[in-house]
């Protein structure tokens, strides 16, 4: 074997050894990410529940929830944990997009799902930076609002069509969430053998209810994006907080918002269960 071949083989073995040692950390960060996602959604749901029934909460999204934590005792510590957790979640989503540890495959449906994981990774990097920014006073509670980037997209050539496409895609995600809530396809990713009958039953209930609530919110967000494009008015765009506020303004608004808020709390509990029981394979990480 030549020296070049020896060097290549050594490099390959070193890379494999490095990946092997990194795998436990990828799993730990992924589980921390799921738990962080659950905690933040539970907080958003509790705040929205308070707003619905007049107990002092407010309908807000992730950035608003960060601001609430920033003003609390140990706020910087909690925001730091969220930043680390969301970075871990972003790392896991990147692994899912690139290495396909769940063996989704390479057909059109699977590739679309993996592209979605990649987009999710970018979103959670942004949320992590937002949480960290509040610690150092580099960000405000609202973060970069949906109408900011909607205005940017509308300023591009064919921007109106692009925003309509994004809105339609978001509505599509919402419909997919509703389908997943009905089908309960999420159970195939869980370690069912390690779950007792009671835990399994409640995890499935929380998952169905929580994912359905997210589907409703995605539908509202997507609808307002399309409206913003058609009216050429970026201020019509809504994020999670804006979608919840919109629900509160409808007929029977407090009850509608309360129902969705309860669903978001359920989603938070579901994600905490996912953090514990999700099958996380990092065997294909290179």
GROMACS .gro file of C-alpha atoms in nm:
model
  286
    1UNK     CA    1   0.000   0.000   0.000
    2UNK     CA    2   0.138   0.344  -0.097
    3UNK     CA    3   0.193   0.628   0.146
    4UNK     CA    4  -0.099   0.819  -0.010
    5UNK     CA    5  -0.327   0.520   0.043
    6UNK     CA    6  -0.205   0.490   0.401
    7UNK     CA    7  -0.280   0.857   0.464
    8UNK     CA    8  -0.625   0.825   0.310
    9UNK     CA    9  -0.701   0.518   0.521
   10UNK     CA   10  -0.577   0.692   0.837
   11UNK     CA   11  -0.792   0.995   0.760
   12UNK     CA   12  -1.096   0.773   0.703
   13UNK     CA   13  -1.041   0.589   1.032
   14UNK     CA   14  -0.990   0.919   1.216
   15UNK     CA   15  -1.312   1.061   1.072
   16UNK     CA   16  -1.501   0.745   1.165
   17UNK     CA   17  -1.360   0.753   1.519
   18UNK     CA   18  -1.452   1.121   1.556
   19UNK     CA   19  -1.806   1.055   1.436
   20UNK     CA   20  -1.836   0.758   1.671
   21UNK     CA   21  -1.739   0.972   1.968
   22UNK     CA   22  -1.976   1.252   1.858
   23UNK     CA   23  -2.283   1.027   1.834
   24UNK     CA   24  -2.374   1.024   2.205
   25UNK     CA   25  -2.358   1.404   2.209
   26UNK     CA   26  -2.581   1.429   1.903
   27UNK     CA   27  -2.842   1.215   2.080
   28UNK     CA   28  -2.816   1.414   2.403
   29UNK     CA   29  -2.848   1.744   2.222
   30UNK     CA   30  -3.142   1.611   2.021
   31UNK     CA   31  -3.324   1.504   2.338
   32UNK     CA   32  -3.247   1.839   2.500
   33UNK     CA   33  -3.384   2.006   2.187
   34UNK     CA   34  -3.711   1.811   2.200
   35UNK     CA   35  -3.747   1.895   2.571
   36UNK     CA   36  -3.677   2.263   2.504
   37UNK     CA   37  -3.934   2.268   2.225
   38UNK     CA   38  -4.186   2.111   2.461
   39UNK     CA   39  -4.118   2.357   2.744
   40UNK     CA   40  -4.145   2.662   2.516
   41UNK     CA   41  -4.470   2.544   2.355
   42UNK     CA   42  -4.617   2.466   2.698
   43UNK     CA   43  -4.530   2.820   2.809
   44UNK     CA   44  -4.685   2.970   2.493
   45UNK     CA   45  -4.998   2.765   2.557
   46UNK     CA   46  -5.019   2.873   2.921
   47UNK     CA   47  -4.976   3.240   2.827
   48UNK     CA   48  -5.246   3.208   2.559
   49UNK     CA   49  -5.476   3.030   2.806
   50UNK     CA   50  -5.432   3.320   3.045
   51UNK     CA   51  -5.515   3.566   2.768
   52UNK     CA   52  -5.825   3.369   2.671
   53UNK     CA   53  -5.973   3.365   3.019
   54UNK     CA   54  -5.840   3.693   3.156
   55UNK     CA   55  -5.590   3.566   3.409
   56UNK     CA   56  -5.303   3.788   3.299
   57UNK     CA   57  -5.146   3.600   3.008
   58UNK     CA   58  -5.107   3.710   2.648
   59UNK     CA   59  -5.126   3.550   2.306
   60UNK     CA   60  -4.768   3.546   2.186
   61UNK     CA   61  -4.515   3.336   2.002
   62UNK     CA   62  -4.166   3.216   2.083
   63UNK     CA   63  -4.009   3.562   2.097
   64UNK     CA   64  -4.277   3.687   2.334
   65UNK     CA   65  -4.227   3.381   2.553
   66UNK     CA   66  -3.853   3.455   2.560
   67UNK     CA   67  -3.933   3.809   2.679
   68UNK     CA   68  -4.150   3.673   2.960
   69UNK     CA   69  -3.865   3.449   3.073
   70UNK     CA   70  -3.614   3.735   3.043
   71UNK     CA   71  -3.811   3.929   3.302
   72UNK     CA   72  -3.832   3.639   3.546
   73UNK     CA   73  -3.606   3.518   3.824
   74UNK     CA   74  -3.312   3.327   3.671
   75UNK     CA   75  -3.428   3.458   3.331
   76UNK     CA   76  -3.081   3.462   3.174
   77UNK     CA   77  -3.016   3.105   3.287
   78UNK     CA   78  -3.344   2.988   3.137
   79UNK     CA   79  -3.277   3.174   2.811
   80UNK     CA   80  -2.929   3.022   2.797
   81UNK     CA   81  -3.076   2.673   2.836
   82UNK     CA   82  -3.326   2.749   2.560
   83UNK     CA   83  -3.050   2.875   2.330
   84UNK     CA   84  -2.846   2.558   2.385
   85UNK     CA   85  -3.153   2.338   2.351
   86UNK     CA   86  -3.263   2.496   2.024
   87UNK     CA   87  -2.911   2.472   1.884
   88UNK     CA   88  -2.920   2.103   1.974
   89UNK     CA   89  -3.256   2.071   1.802
   90UNK     CA   90  -3.118   2.249   1.495
   91UNK     CA   91  -2.823   2.008   1.490
   92UNK     CA   92  -3.056   1.709   1.503
   93UNK     CA   93  -3.275   1.849   1.227
   94UNK     CA   94  -2.960   1.897   1.017
   95UNK     CA   95  -2.863   1.535   1.080
   96UNK     CA   96  -3.214   1.425   0.977
   97UNK     CA   97  -3.190   1.632   0.659
   98UNK     CA   98  -2.843   1.517   0.556
   99UNK     CA   99  -2.780   1.172   0.702
  100UNK     CA  100  -3.139   1.040   0.705
  101UNK     CA  101  -3.104   0.845   1.034
  102UNK     CA  102  -3.477   0.759   1.027
  103UNK     CA  103  -3.430   0.597   0.683
  104UNK     CA  104  -3.697   0.810   0.518
  105UNK     CA  105  -3.552   0.726   0.176
  106UNK     CA  106  -3.494   0.926  -0.140
  107UNK     CA  107  -3.836   0.937  -0.308
  108UNK     CA  108  -4.012   1.269  -0.365
  109UNK     CA  109  -4.209   1.254  -0.040
  110UNK     CA  110  -3.901   1.166   0.165
  111UNK     CA  111  -3.687   1.434   0.001
  112UNK     CA  112  -3.957   1.691   0.070
  113UNK     CA  113  -3.960   1.586   0.432
  114UNK     CA  114  -3.582   1.614   0.454
  115UNK     CA  115  -3.589   1.959   0.296
  116UNK     CA  116  -3.840   2.050   0.566
  117UNK     CA  117  -3.594   1.930   0.830
  118UNK     CA  118  -3.330   2.156   0.680
  119UNK     CA  119  -3.562   2.458   0.688
  120UNK     CA  120  -3.653   2.371   1.047
  121UNK     CA  121  -3.284   2.366   1.138
  122UNK     CA  122  -3.243   2.722   1.010
  123UNK     CA  123  -3.553   2.839   1.199
  124UNK     CA  124  -3.427   2.696   1.527
  125UNK     CA  125  -3.083   2.846   1.481
  126UNK     CA  126  -3.261   3.180   1.450
  127UNK     CA  127  -3.465   3.115   1.765
  128UNK     CA  128  -3.150   3.015   1.954
  129UNK     CA  129  -2.978   3.336   1.847
  130UNK     CA  130  -3.285   3.536   1.949
  131UNK     CA  131  -3.285   3.382   2.298
  132UNK     CA  132  -2.911   3.442   2.332
  133UNK     CA  133  -2.952   3.799   2.204
  134UNK     CA  134  -3.196   3.881   2.485
  135UNK     CA  135  -2.934   3.771   2.740
  136UNK     CA  136  -2.684   4.022   2.606
  137UNK     CA  137  -2.937   4.292   2.521
  138UNK     CA  138  -2.887   4.247   2.147
  139UNK     CA  139  -3.248   4.164   2.059
  140UNK     CA  140  -3.596   4.286   2.143
  141UNK     CA  141  -3.890   4.072   2.246
  142UNK     CA  142  -4.050   4.062   1.902
  143UNK     CA  143  -3.745   3.955   1.706
  144UNK     CA  144  -3.761   3.983   1.329
  145UNK     CA  145  -4.135   4.002   1.265
  146UNK     CA  146  -4.312   3.816   0.981
  147UNK     CA  147  -4.401   4.143   0.808
  148UNK     CA  148  -4.028   4.232   0.790
  149UNK     CA  149  -3.929   3.936   0.581
  150UNK     CA  150  -4.261   3.941   0.394
  151UNK     CA  151  -4.183   4.300   0.290
  152UNK     CA  152  -3.837   4.186   0.178
  153UNK     CA  153  -3.982   3.905  -0.034
  154UNK     CA  154  -4.245   4.135  -0.186
  155UNK     CA  155  -3.968   4.370  -0.295
  156UNK     CA  156  -3.810   4.097  -0.510
  157UNK     CA  157  -3.901   4.026  -0.872
  158UNK     CA  158  -4.201   3.789  -0.868
  159UNK     CA  159  -4.206   3.845  -0.491
  160UNK     CA  160  -4.585   3.844  -0.477
  161UNK     CA  161  -4.601   3.498  -0.632
  162UNK     CA  162  -4.323   3.382  -0.400
  163UNK     CA  163  -4.511   3.493  -0.087
  164UNK     CA  164  -4.828   3.325  -0.215
  165UNK     CA  165  -4.624   3.008  -0.265
  166UNK     CA  166  -4.481   3.030   0.086
  167UNK     CA  167  -4.828   3.085   0.228
  168UNK     CA  168  -4.965   2.787   0.036
  169UNK     CA  169  -4.676   2.574   0.159
  170UNK     CA  170  -4.746   2.676   0.520
  171UNK     CA  171  -5.113   2.586   0.475
  172UNK     CA  172  -4.997   2.255   0.330
  173UNK     CA  173  -4.787   2.194   0.640
  174UNK     CA  174  -5.092   2.271   0.853
  175UNK     CA  175  -5.306   2.023   0.661
  176UNK     CA  176  -5.029   1.765   0.694
  177UNK     CA  177  -5.021   1.827   1.070
  178UNK     CA  178  -5.396   1.767   1.088
  179UNK     CA  179  -5.352   1.444   0.891
  180UNK     CA  180  -5.073   1.333   1.124
  181UNK     CA  181  -5.294   1.409   1.423
  182UNK     CA  182  -5.564   1.186   1.274
  183UNK     CA  183  -5.325   0.911   1.168
  184UNK     CA  184  -5.098   0.930   1.478
  185UNK     CA  185  -4.803   0.840   1.255
  186UNK     CA  186  -4.564   0.984   1.514
  187UNK     CA  187  -4.587   0.668   1.725
  188UNK     CA  188  -4.363   0.480   1.480
  189UNK     CA  189  -4.069   0.693   1.595
  190UNK     CA  190  -4.119   0.616   1.965
  191UNK     CA  191  -3.972   0.340   2.180
  192UNK     CA  192  -4.309   0.181   2.247
  193UNK     CA  193  -4.151  -0.115   2.427
  194UNK     CA  194  -4.017   0.115   2.698
  195UNK     CA  195  -4.351   0.289   2.752
  196UNK     CA  196  -4.613   0.158   2.989
  197UNK     CA  197  -4.970   0.129   2.863
  198UNK     CA  198  -5.079   0.445   3.047
  199UNK     CA  199  -4.781   0.651   2.923
  200UNK     CA  200  -4.834   0.531   2.568
  201UNK     CA  201  -5.205   0.615   2.576
  202UNK     CA  202  -5.155   0.968   2.710
  203UNK     CA  203  -4.858   1.037   2.482
  204UNK     CA  204  -5.074   0.948   2.182
  205UNK     CA  205  -5.358   1.170   2.309
  206UNK     CA  206  -5.125   1.463   2.374
  207UNK     CA  207  -4.966   1.413   2.032
  208UNK     CA  208  -5.297   1.405   1.846
  209UNK     CA  209  -5.434   1.712   2.023
  210UNK     CA  210  -5.110   1.909   2.012
  211UNK     CA  211  -5.030   1.840   1.649
  212UNK     CA  212  -5.389   1.929   1.552
  213UNK     CA  213  -5.354   2.262   1.736
  214UNK     CA  214  -5.033   2.332   1.547
  215UNK     CA  215  -5.211   2.247   1.223
  216UNK     CA  216  -5.476   2.510   1.296
  217UNK     CA  217  -5.211   2.773   1.374
  218UNK     CA  218  -5.014   2.693   1.057
  219UNK     CA  219  -5.335   2.727   0.857
  220UNK     CA  220  -5.400   3.074   1.001
  221UNK     CA  221  -5.040   3.184   0.939
  222UNK     CA  222  -5.046   3.059   0.580
  223UNK     CA  223  -5.381   3.225   0.510
  224UNK     CA  224  -5.252   3.564   0.626
  225UNK     CA  225  -4.936   3.527   0.419
  226UNK     CA  226  -5.146   3.477   0.106
  227UNK     CA  227  -5.362   3.773   0.208
  228UNK     CA  228  -5.050   3.987   0.258
  229UNK     CA  229  -4.931   3.894  -0.092
  230UNK     CA  230  -5.265   3.954  -0.266
  231UNK     CA  231  -5.314   4.290  -0.092
  232UNK     CA  232  -4.945   4.372  -0.128
  233UNK     CA  233  -4.945   4.463   0.242
  234UNK     CA  234  -4.668   4.304   0.453
  235UNK     CA  235  -4.845   4.408   0.773
  236UNK     CA  236  -5.109   4.144   0.704
  237UNK     CA  237  -4.851   3.872   0.770
  238UNK     CA  238  -4.878   3.689   1.101
  239UNK     CA  239  -4.647   3.468   1.304
  240UNK     CA  240  -4.747   3.228   1.580
  241UNK     CA  241  -4.836   3.510   1.820
  242UNK     CA  242  -5.032   3.697   1.554
  243UNK     CA  243  -5.222   3.381   1.461
  244UNK     CA  244  -5.326   3.331   1.825
  245UNK     CA  245  -5.434   3.695   1.850
  246UNK     CA  246  -5.638   3.652   1.533
  247UNK     CA  247  -5.817   3.351   1.680
  248UNK     CA  248  -5.901   3.558   1.989
  249UNK     CA  249  -6.073   3.818   1.768
  250UNK     CA  250  -6.312   3.569   1.607
  251UNK     CA  251  -6.664   3.478   1.715
  252UNK     CA  252  -6.635   3.288   2.045
  253UNK     CA  253  -6.273   3.405   2.036
  254UNK     CA  254  -6.179   3.335   2.400
  255UNK     CA  255  -6.311   2.980   2.375
  256UNK     CA  256  -6.143   2.924   2.039
  257UNK     CA  257  -5.814   3.064   2.167
  258UNK     CA  258  -5.849   2.862   2.486
  259UNK     CA  259  -5.900   2.541   2.289
  260UNK     CA  260  -5.592   2.603   2.074
  261UNK     CA  261  -5.394   2.708   2.384
  262UNK     CA  262  -5.487   2.381   2.552
  263UNK     CA  263  -5.369   2.202   2.239
  264UNK     CA  264  -5.035   2.383   2.249
  265UNK     CA  265  -4.991   2.283   2.614
  266UNK     CA  266  -5.067   1.925   2.510
  267UNK     CA  267  -4.807   1.956   2.234
  268UNK     CA  268  -4.554   2.072   2.491
  269UNK     CA  269  -4.624   1.767   2.709
  270UNK     CA  270  -4.603   1.545   2.401
  271UNK     CA  271  -4.262   1.685   2.308
  272UNK     CA  272  -4.137   1.621   2.662
  273UNK     CA  273  -4.243   1.259   2.617
  274UNK     CA  274  -4.071   1.254   2.276
  275UNK     CA  275  -3.752   1.379   2.443
  276UNK     CA  276  -3.757   1.068   2.659
  277UNK     CA  277  -3.890   0.800   2.426
  278UNK     CA  278  -3.797   0.908   2.070
  279UNK     CA  279  -3.584   0.659   1.878
  280UNK     CA  280  -3.271   0.855   1.785
  281UNK     CA  281  -3.029   0.672   1.561
  282UNK     CA  282  -2.702   0.848   1.483
  283UNK     CA  283  -2.538   0.548   1.324
  284UNK     CA  284  -2.517   0.711   0.981
  285UNK     CA  285  -2.362   1.036   1.100
  286UNK     CA  286  -2.034   1.079   0.913
   0.00000   0.00000   0.00000
